[in-house]
Tab-separated table of C-alpha atoms and ligand atoms in Angstrom:
chain	number	residue	atom	x	y	z
A	224	MET	CA	5.920	4.047	-52.569
A	225	ALA	CA	5.736	4.854	-48.845
A	226	ASP	CA	8.488	3.069	-47.003
A	227	ASP	CA	8.612	1.571	-43.552
A	228	ALA	CA	11.728	3.435	-42.475
A	229	GLY	CA	9.665	6.651	-42.406
A	230	LYS	CA	12.018	8.492	-40.083
A	231	THR	CA	14.905	8.356	-42.500
A	232	ALA	CA	13.003	9.286	-45.661
A	233	LEU	CA	13.989	12.624	-47.216
A	234	ILE	CA	10.402	13.866	-46.792
A	235	ALA	CA	10.372	13.094	-43.046
A	236	ALA	CA	11.949	16.519	-42.412
A	237	TYR	CA	9.001	18.338	-44.037
A	238	ASP	CA	5.305	18.968	-43.287
A	239	GLY	CA	4.457	20.481	-46.666
A	240	VAL	CA	5.632	20.719	-50.260
A	241	VAL	CA	5.261	23.450	-52.867
A	242	CYS	CA	5.218	21.536	-56.118
A	243	ASP	CA	5.886	22.927	-59.584
A	244	LEU	CA	3.797	21.446	-62.418
A	245	ASP	CA	5.263	21.315	-65.912
A	246	GLY	CA	8.306	19.041	-65.915
A	247	VAL	CA	7.469	17.752	-62.430
A	248	VAL	CA	3.897	16.361	-62.502
A	249	TYR	CA	3.283	16.459	-66.257
A	250	ARG	CA	5.028	17.170	-69.503
A	251	GLY	CA	2.514	18.749	-71.843
A	252	ALA	CA	-0.607	16.606	-71.544
A	253	ASP	CA	1.123	13.465	-70.202
A	254	PRO	CA	2.013	12.608	-66.609
A	255	VAL	CA	5.649	12.345	-65.558
A	256	PRO	CA	6.091	8.635	-64.717
A	257	GLU	CA	5.686	7.891	-60.972
A	258	ALA	CA	4.749	11.494	-60.123
A	259	PRO	CA	0.953	11.207	-59.564
A	260	LYS	CA	1.434	8.075	-57.420
A	261	ALA	CA	4.167	9.749	-55.371
A	262	LEU	CA	1.897	12.755	-54.747
A	263	GLN	CA	-0.910	10.434	-53.614
A	264	ASP	CA	1.561	8.765	-51.240
A	265	LEU	CA	2.678	12.143	-49.879
A	266	ARG	CA	-0.899	13.064	-49.067
A	267	ALA	CA	-1.539	9.631	-47.515
A	268	ARG	CA	1.469	10.272	-45.296
A	269	GLY	CA	-0.043	13.564	-44.104
A	270	VAL	CA	2.288	15.871	-46.037
A	271	LYS	CA	0.418	18.964	-47.259
A	272	ILE	CA	0.723	19.749	-50.962
A	273	ILE	CA	0.244	22.985	-52.852
A	274	TYR	CA	0.914	23.297	-56.569
A	275	ALA	CA	2.471	26.614	-57.559
A	276	THR	CA	2.684	27.552	-61.209
A	277	ASN	CA	4.182	30.569	-62.960
A	278	ASN	CA	1.689	29.956	-65.778
A	279	ALA	CA	-0.863	32.748	-65.396
A	280	SER	CA	-2.960	31.908	-68.435
A	281	ARG	CA	-5.038	29.018	-67.107
A	282	VAL	CA	-7.662	29.329	-64.370
A	283	VAL	CA	-6.821	27.241	-61.308
A	284	ALA	CA	-9.885	24.965	-61.676
A	285	GLU	CA	-8.636	23.950	-65.118
A	286	VAL	CA	-5.171	23.193	-63.720
A	287	ALA	CA	-6.679	21.155	-60.858
A	288	GLU	CA	-8.839	19.219	-63.316
A	289	HIS	CA	-5.781	18.404	-65.436
A	290	LEU	CA	-3.897	17.190	-62.335
A	291	ALA	CA	-6.798	15.097	-61.044
A	292	GLY	CA	-7.209	13.591	-64.521
A	293	LEU	CA	-3.595	12.387	-64.327
A	294	GLY	CA	-4.236	10.771	-60.938
A	295	ALA	CA	-2.615	13.449	-58.726
A	296	PRO	CA	-4.521	14.624	-55.636
A	297	ALA	CA	-5.768	18.126	-56.486
A	298	THR	CA	-8.711	20.472	-56.146
A	299	SER	CA	-8.843	24.187	-56.990
A	300	ALA	CA	-7.874	24.945	-53.383
A	301	ASP	CA	-4.556	23.115	-53.912
A	302	VAL	CA	-3.342	25.273	-56.803
A	303	VAL	CA	-1.855	28.769	-56.716
A	304	SER	CA	-0.773	30.645	-59.832
A	305	SER	CA	1.410	33.675	-60.394
A	306	ALA	CA	-1.737	35.524	-61.499
A	307	GLU	CA	-3.220	34.897	-58.046
A	308	ALA	CA	-0.033	36.084	-56.359
A	309	GLY	CA	-0.237	39.259	-58.461
A	310	ALA	CA	-3.905	39.810	-57.654
A	311	ALA	CA	-3.218	39.246	-53.929
A	312	GLN	CA	-0.412	41.809	-54.082
A	313	LEU	CA	-2.733	44.408	-55.663
A	314	ALA	CA	-5.604	43.578	-53.288
A	315	ARG	CA	-3.356	44.513	-50.352
A	316	ALA	CA	-2.563	47.898	-51.897
A	317	LEU	CA	-5.961	48.876	-53.350
A	318	PRO	CA	-9.469	49.314	-51.943
A	319	ALA	CA	-11.830	46.337	-52.382
A	320	GLY	CA	-13.542	46.353	-55.779
A	321	ALA	CA	-10.897	48.595	-57.382
A	322	ARG	CA	-10.784	48.352	-61.175
A	323	VAL	CA	-7.643	46.665	-62.529
A	324	LEU	CA	-6.665	46.252	-66.168
A	325	ALA	CA	-6.306	42.499	-66.829
A	326	LEU	CA	-3.594	42.456	-69.484
A	327	GLY	CA	-3.630	38.679	-69.934
A	328	GLY	CA	-5.856	35.636	-70.355
A	329	GLU	CA	-8.697	34.175	-68.333
A	330	GLY	CA	-6.322	33.175	-65.522
A	331	VAL	CA	-5.591	36.882	-64.878
A	332	VAL	CA	-9.256	37.904	-65.076
A	333	GLU	CA	-10.305	35.177	-62.658
A	334	ALA	CA	-7.467	35.833	-60.199
A	335	LEU	CA	-8.503	39.495	-59.907
A	336	ALA	CA	-12.138	38.547	-59.292
A	337	ARG	CA	-11.136	36.000	-56.622
A	338	ALA	CA	-9.063	38.674	-54.902
A	339	GLY	CA	-12.096	40.987	-54.697
A	340	LEU	CA	-10.996	43.348	-57.478
A	341	GLU	CA	-12.832	44.261	-60.671
A	342	ALA	CA	-11.066	42.949	-63.758
A	343	VAL	CA	-11.264	45.301	-66.734
A	344	ARG	CA	-10.425	43.730	-70.082
A	345	PRO	CA	-8.243	45.774	-72.468
A	346	SER	CA	-11.065	45.994	-75.022
A	347	GLU	CA	-13.223	47.668	-72.325
A	348	ALA	CA	-10.468	50.118	-71.426
A	349	GLU	CA	-9.533	51.272	-74.933
A	350	ASP	CA	-11.206	54.647	-74.625
A	351	ALA	CA	-11.236	54.790	-70.849
A	352	PRO	CA	-9.734	57.953	-69.385
A	353	SER	CA	-6.585	57.535	-67.309
A	354	GLY	CA	-7.728	57.389	-63.709
A	355	SER	CA	-10.591	55.012	-64.506
A	356	VAL	CA	-8.467	51.997	-63.618
A	357	ALA	CA	-6.312	51.765	-60.485
A	358	ALA	CA	-3.592	49.316	-61.611
A	359	VAL	CA	-2.449	46.858	-64.286
A	360	LEU	CA	-1.921	43.117	-63.803
A	361	GLN	CA	0.038	41.610	-66.677
A	362	GLY	CA	0.150	37.861	-67.353
A	363	TYR	CA	0.416	35.631	-70.379
A	364	GLY	CA	-2.584	35.744	-72.702
A	365	LYS	CA	-2.622	34.059	-76.071
A	366	ASP	CA	-5.337	36.329	-77.457
A	367	LEU	CA	-3.787	39.672	-76.522
A	368	ARG	CA	-3.548	42.116	-79.413
A	369	VAL	CA	-1.078	44.897	-80.200
A	370	ARG	CA	-3.783	47.472	-79.409
A	371	ASP	CA	-4.146	45.922	-75.911
A	372	PHE	CA	-0.516	46.804	-75.243
A	373	ASP	CA	-1.223	50.328	-76.546
A	374	THR	CA	-4.029	50.621	-73.989
A	375	ALA	CA	-1.773	49.355	-71.200
A	376	ALA	CA	1.049	51.692	-72.217
A	377	ARG	CA	-1.301	54.691	-72.189
A	378	LEU	CA	-2.597	53.867	-68.716
A	379	LEU	CA	0.834	52.962	-67.325
A	380	GLY	CA	2.247	56.241	-68.578
A	381	THR	CA	0.450	57.820	-65.637
A	382	GLN	CA	2.627	55.870	-63.131
A	383	LEU	CA	-0.173	53.447	-62.290
A	384	PRO	CA	0.844	50.459	-60.115
A	385	TRP	CA	1.993	47.647	-62.448
A	386	VAL	CA	2.376	44.034	-61.396
A	387	ALA	CA	3.503	41.206	-63.687
A	388	SER	CA	2.686	37.589	-62.933
A	389	ASN	CA	6.090	36.308	-64.016
A	390	ASP	CA	9.066	37.255	-66.169
A	391	ASP	CA	9.876	33.975	-67.928
A	392	ALA	CA	11.264	35.104	-71.280
A	393	THR	CA	10.250	31.902	-73.031
A	394	LEU	CA	7.372	29.463	-73.067
A	395	PRO	CA	8.287	25.884	-74.016
A	396	LEU	CA	6.076	24.451	-76.768
A	397	PRO	CA	6.357	21.130	-78.605
A	398	TRP	CA	8.188	22.823	-81.498
A	399	GLY	CA	10.585	24.886	-79.333
A	400	GLN	CA	10.470	28.178	-77.398
A	401	SER	CA	7.867	30.864	-77.984
A	402	PRO	CA	7.873	34.316	-76.302
A	403	GLY	CA	6.768	34.074	-72.664
A	404	ASN	CA	5.249	36.728	-70.416
A	405	GLY	CA	8.696	38.197	-69.709
A	406	ALA	CA	9.093	39.004	-73.398
A	407	TYR	CA	5.786	40.898	-73.397
A	408	VAL	CA	6.747	42.680	-70.164
A	409	ASP	CA	9.998	43.780	-71.842
A	410	LEU	CA	8.002	45.123	-74.760
A	411	LEU	CA	6.267	47.576	-72.399
A	412	VAL	CA	9.470	48.214	-70.421
A	413	ALA	CA	11.171	49.298	-73.648
A	414	SER	CA	8.495	51.881	-74.368
A	415	LEU	CA	7.797	53.056	-70.801
A	416	GLY	CA	11.271	53.085	-69.267
A	417	ARG	CA	10.080	51.503	-66.029
A	418	ARG	CA	9.606	47.947	-64.769
A	419	PRO	CA	6.684	46.204	-63.055
A	420	GLN	CA	6.834	44.390	-59.762
A	421	VAL	CA	7.105	40.675	-60.626
A	422	VAL	CA	5.519	38.130	-58.270
A	423	GLY	CA	6.128	34.714	-59.893
A	424	LYS	CA	9.114	32.454	-59.280
A	425	PRO	CA	12.037	33.248	-58.733
A	426	HIS	CA	10.547	36.280	-56.916
A	427	PRO	CA	9.270	35.434	-53.415
A	428	PRO	CA	5.539	36.460	-53.479
A	429	LEU	CA	4.233	33.273	-55.182
A	430	TYR	CA	6.147	31.025	-52.773
A	431	ARG	CA	4.910	33.173	-49.853
A	432	LEU	CA	1.317	32.806	-51.041
A	433	ALA	CA	1.858	29.035	-51.307
A	434	LEU	CA	3.177	28.987	-47.721
A	435	ASP	CA	0.115	30.944	-46.539
A	436	HIS	CA	-2.127	28.306	-48.129
A	437	LEU	CA	-0.156	25.418	-46.628
A	438	GLY	CA	0.119	26.934	-43.166
A	439	THR	CA	3.479	25.215	-42.664
A	440	GLU	CA	6.734	26.700	-41.378
A	441	ALA	CA	9.184	27.713	-44.123
A	442	SER	CA	11.843	25.550	-42.458
A	443	ARG	CA	9.514	22.503	-42.687
A	444	THR	CA	8.447	23.129	-46.296
A	445	LEU	CA	10.145	21.738	-49.386
A	446	ALA	CA	9.940	23.364	-52.813
A	447	ILE	CA	10.058	20.905	-55.708
A	448	GLY	CA	10.820	22.013	-59.258
A	449	ASP	CA	12.628	21.299	-62.500
A	450	ARG	CA	13.821	24.803	-63.404
A	451	LEU	CA	16.899	26.111	-61.650
A	452	ALA	CA	16.514	29.827	-62.405
A	453	THR	CA	12.875	29.934	-61.297
A	454	ASP	CA	11.901	27.063	-58.957
A	455	ILE	CA	15.237	26.511	-57.227
A	456	ASP	CA	16.510	30.107	-57.069
A	457	GLY	CA	13.006	31.201	-55.988
A	458	ALA	CA	12.959	28.669	-53.158
A	459	ALA	CA	16.261	30.038	-51.864
A	460	ALA	CA	14.929	33.613	-52.071
A	461	ALA	CA	11.851	32.572	-50.056
A	462	GLY	CA	13.925	30.705	-47.465
A	463	LEU	CA	12.797	27.195	-48.479
A	464	ASP	CA	14.804	24.024	-49.028
A	465	SER	CA	14.505	22.738	-52.570
A	466	ALA	CA	14.469	19.454	-54.452
A	467	TRP	CA	15.591	19.733	-58.063
A	468	VAL	CA	13.910	16.920	-60.004
A	469	LEU	CA	15.536	15.733	-63.208
A	470	THR	CA	12.295	15.030	-65.110
A	471	GLY	CA	11.969	18.490	-66.677
A	472	VAL	CA	13.839	20.903	-68.886
A	473	ASP	CA	17.020	21.669	-66.953
A	474	LEU	CA	20.054	19.377	-67.116
A	475	PRO	CA	23.242	19.150	-65.024
A	476	SER	CA	25.029	21.422	-67.525
A	477	ASP	CA	22.363	24.089	-66.827
A	478	LEU	CA	23.245	23.885	-63.129
A	479	MET	CA	26.825	24.820	-63.984
A	480	ALA	CA	25.647	27.863	-65.945
A	481	THR	CA	23.648	29.279	-63.002
A	482	HIS	CA	24.188	30.273	-59.376
A	483	ALA	CA	21.503	27.813	-58.219
A	484	ALA	CA	22.250	25.441	-55.362
A	485	PRO	CA	19.427	22.912	-54.852
A	486	THR	CA	19.268	21.307	-51.407
A	487	PHE	CA	18.521	17.903	-52.985
A	488	VAL	CA	18.890	16.399	-56.454
A	489	ILE	CA	16.290	13.720	-57.190
A	490	GLY	CA	15.587	11.615	-60.260
A	491	THR	CA	11.865	11.119	-59.570
A	492	LEU	CA	9.378	12.148	-56.880
A	493	SER	CA	9.338	8.589	-55.501
A	494	GLU	CA	12.855	9.279	-54.123
A	495	LEU	CA	11.230	11.574	-51.534
A	496	PHE	CA	10.336	8.400	-49.632
A	497	GLN	CA	13.907	7.144	-49.538
A	498	PRO	CA	16.762	8.253	-47.298
A	499	TYR	CA	18.777	10.904	-49.155
A	500	ALA	CA	22.324	9.836	-49.987
A	501	ALA	CA	24.161	13.159	-50.027
A	502	PRO	CA	27.501	13.290	-51.863
A	503	VAL	CA	30.538	13.355	-49.569
A	504	GLU	CA	34.004	14.684	-50.423
A	505	HIS	CA	37.221	12.924	-49.589
A	506	ALA	CA	40.540	14.262	-50.895
A	507	GLY	CA	38.988	15.891	-53.958
A	508	THR	CA	36.798	12.913	-54.890
A	509	TRP	CA	33.043	13.080	-54.387
A	510	GLN	CA	31.246	9.878	-53.453
A	511	CYS	CA	27.493	9.145	-53.568
A	512	GLY	CA	26.431	5.556	-52.978
A	513	THR	CA	28.915	3.566	-55.033
A	514	ALA	CA	29.397	6.388	-57.565
A	515	SER	CA	32.418	8.664	-57.415
A	516	ALA	CA	33.446	11.782	-59.324
A	517	ARG	CA	36.613	13.826	-59.587
A	518	PHE	CA	37.463	16.852	-61.726
A	519	VAL	CA	40.884	16.415	-63.322
A	520	ASP	CA	42.523	18.284	-66.223
A	521	GLY	CA	39.300	19.985	-67.294
A	522	GLU	CA	37.345	16.725	-67.312
A	523	LEU	CA	34.908	15.039	-64.986
A	524	ARG	CA	36.079	11.473	-64.246
A	525	LEU	CA	33.243	9.229	-63.107
A	526	ARG	CA	33.150	5.751	-61.589
A	527	VAL	CA	29.707	4.211	-61.602
A	528	ASP	CA	30.281	0.808	-59.943
A	529	GLY	CA	26.610	-0.175	-60.088
A	530	ALA	CA	25.312	3.162	-58.729
A	531	SER	CA	21.963	4.572	-59.878
A	532	ALA	CA	21.928	7.379	-62.444
A	533	VAL	CA	20.864	9.937	-59.848
A	534	GLU	CA	23.743	8.964	-57.536
A	535	VAL	CA	26.168	9.526	-60.425
A	536	VAL	CA	24.548	12.927	-61.105
A	537	ARG	CA	24.794	13.888	-57.407
A	538	ALA	CA	28.485	12.912	-57.196
A	539	GLY	CA	29.262	14.554	-60.549
A	540	THR	CA	27.410	17.812	-59.890
A	541	ALA	CA	28.962	18.036	-56.393
A	542	ALA	CA	32.448	17.743	-57.900
A	543	LEU	CA	31.631	20.410	-60.502
A	544	LEU	CA	29.934	22.725	-57.982
A	545	GLY	CA	33.116	22.541	-55.892
A	546	GLU	CA	34.996	23.810	-58.937
A	547	ARG	CA	32.307	26.468	-59.555
A	548	GLU	CA	32.869	27.767	-56.029
A	549	ARG	CA	36.617	27.905	-56.654
A	550	GLY	CA	35.917	30.180	-59.623
A	551	ARG	CA	36.676	27.794	-62.481
A	552	PRO	CA	35.314	29.204	-65.798
A	553	ARG	CA	31.656	28.323	-66.275
A	554	ASP	CA	32.018	27.223	-69.895
A	555	GLU	CA	34.558	24.569	-68.875
A	556	LEU	CA	32.147	23.176	-66.242
A	557	VAL	CA	29.163	23.332	-68.599
A	558	ARG	CA	31.146	21.345	-71.195
A	559	ALA	CA	32.242	18.756	-68.621
A	560	ALA	CA	28.674	18.260	-67.349
A	561	ALA	CA	27.221	18.075	-70.859
A	562	ALA	CA	29.773	15.428	-71.866
A	563	THR	CA	29.182	13.163	-68.857
A	564	LEU	CA	26.002	13.848	-66.860
A	565	ASP	CA	23.351	15.312	-69.188
A	566	GLY	CA	22.645	11.999	-70.917
A	567	LEU	CA	22.092	10.009	-67.730
A	568	HIS	CA	18.438	11.037	-67.319
B	13	MG	MG1	8.473	23.392	-64.405
């Protein structure tokens, strides 16, 4: 929904966006309502888009195909993964064609090849002498076996360079949380006593790679994501403004449990085309549109007065963040947000 008052739209301050995927564009196989259309409108407006995902298991062409199938504008050139950020990191440090153990799925193997390195699968490296591979790139791979971690541990014991695509401890699945790449990284950390360099969000290299692809200034680039500890904290670490979108996993109570401070809070991507109503404080009460919020006696008092849900969330989270800054115990703020704001979206 491109508006006519283009100058005042939130997105008018930006030339490019770095967009997260799961929880922002799709949830599992299904599109997030309004998201594909909003992305089409962004492109029509001349805003550059790059999709940046911490998921290292899928090859980028597969991700682009999924996005295009949902109606979002995307080709392989518009997607960067944490596996690619890891491969780019290694390609800078190693000679072209260097052999790198691909401890992960096809996304890791392909990223190494695209970066001009030779991917060596763990099954090929089982009996390989140390010194026959130059580094290890670790990303999520559903078919990895215990013996593959043995091979990696043996090679890494020689102080080989070790890069991990991301350190998300969990992977959300329809039935709950399964171990993510971070859990498998920790498995090796526990036996080796050293840690890899991690390139995925919230660490800056993936966002930096996305910026390289966009060719936009950091100050004119907006990061969009649903996860506070990865997308939003990562944007801050990379010097980007961020829009936290409430269509994914994290809720207002999660904001109170973290140090994250998103630049914008939006309910859907279509709000990028509207002027941003920032919450304003007056004598301890936070106002956003017709919504107001005040923290009194350990409780968040809200007045809605016909405001939209996202305006209530902005006013409410602003009031609670004010208390967070004053050092009020986190559990009290988490409880207050869960009781009032979490159910609004
Ligand atoms: Mg996400």
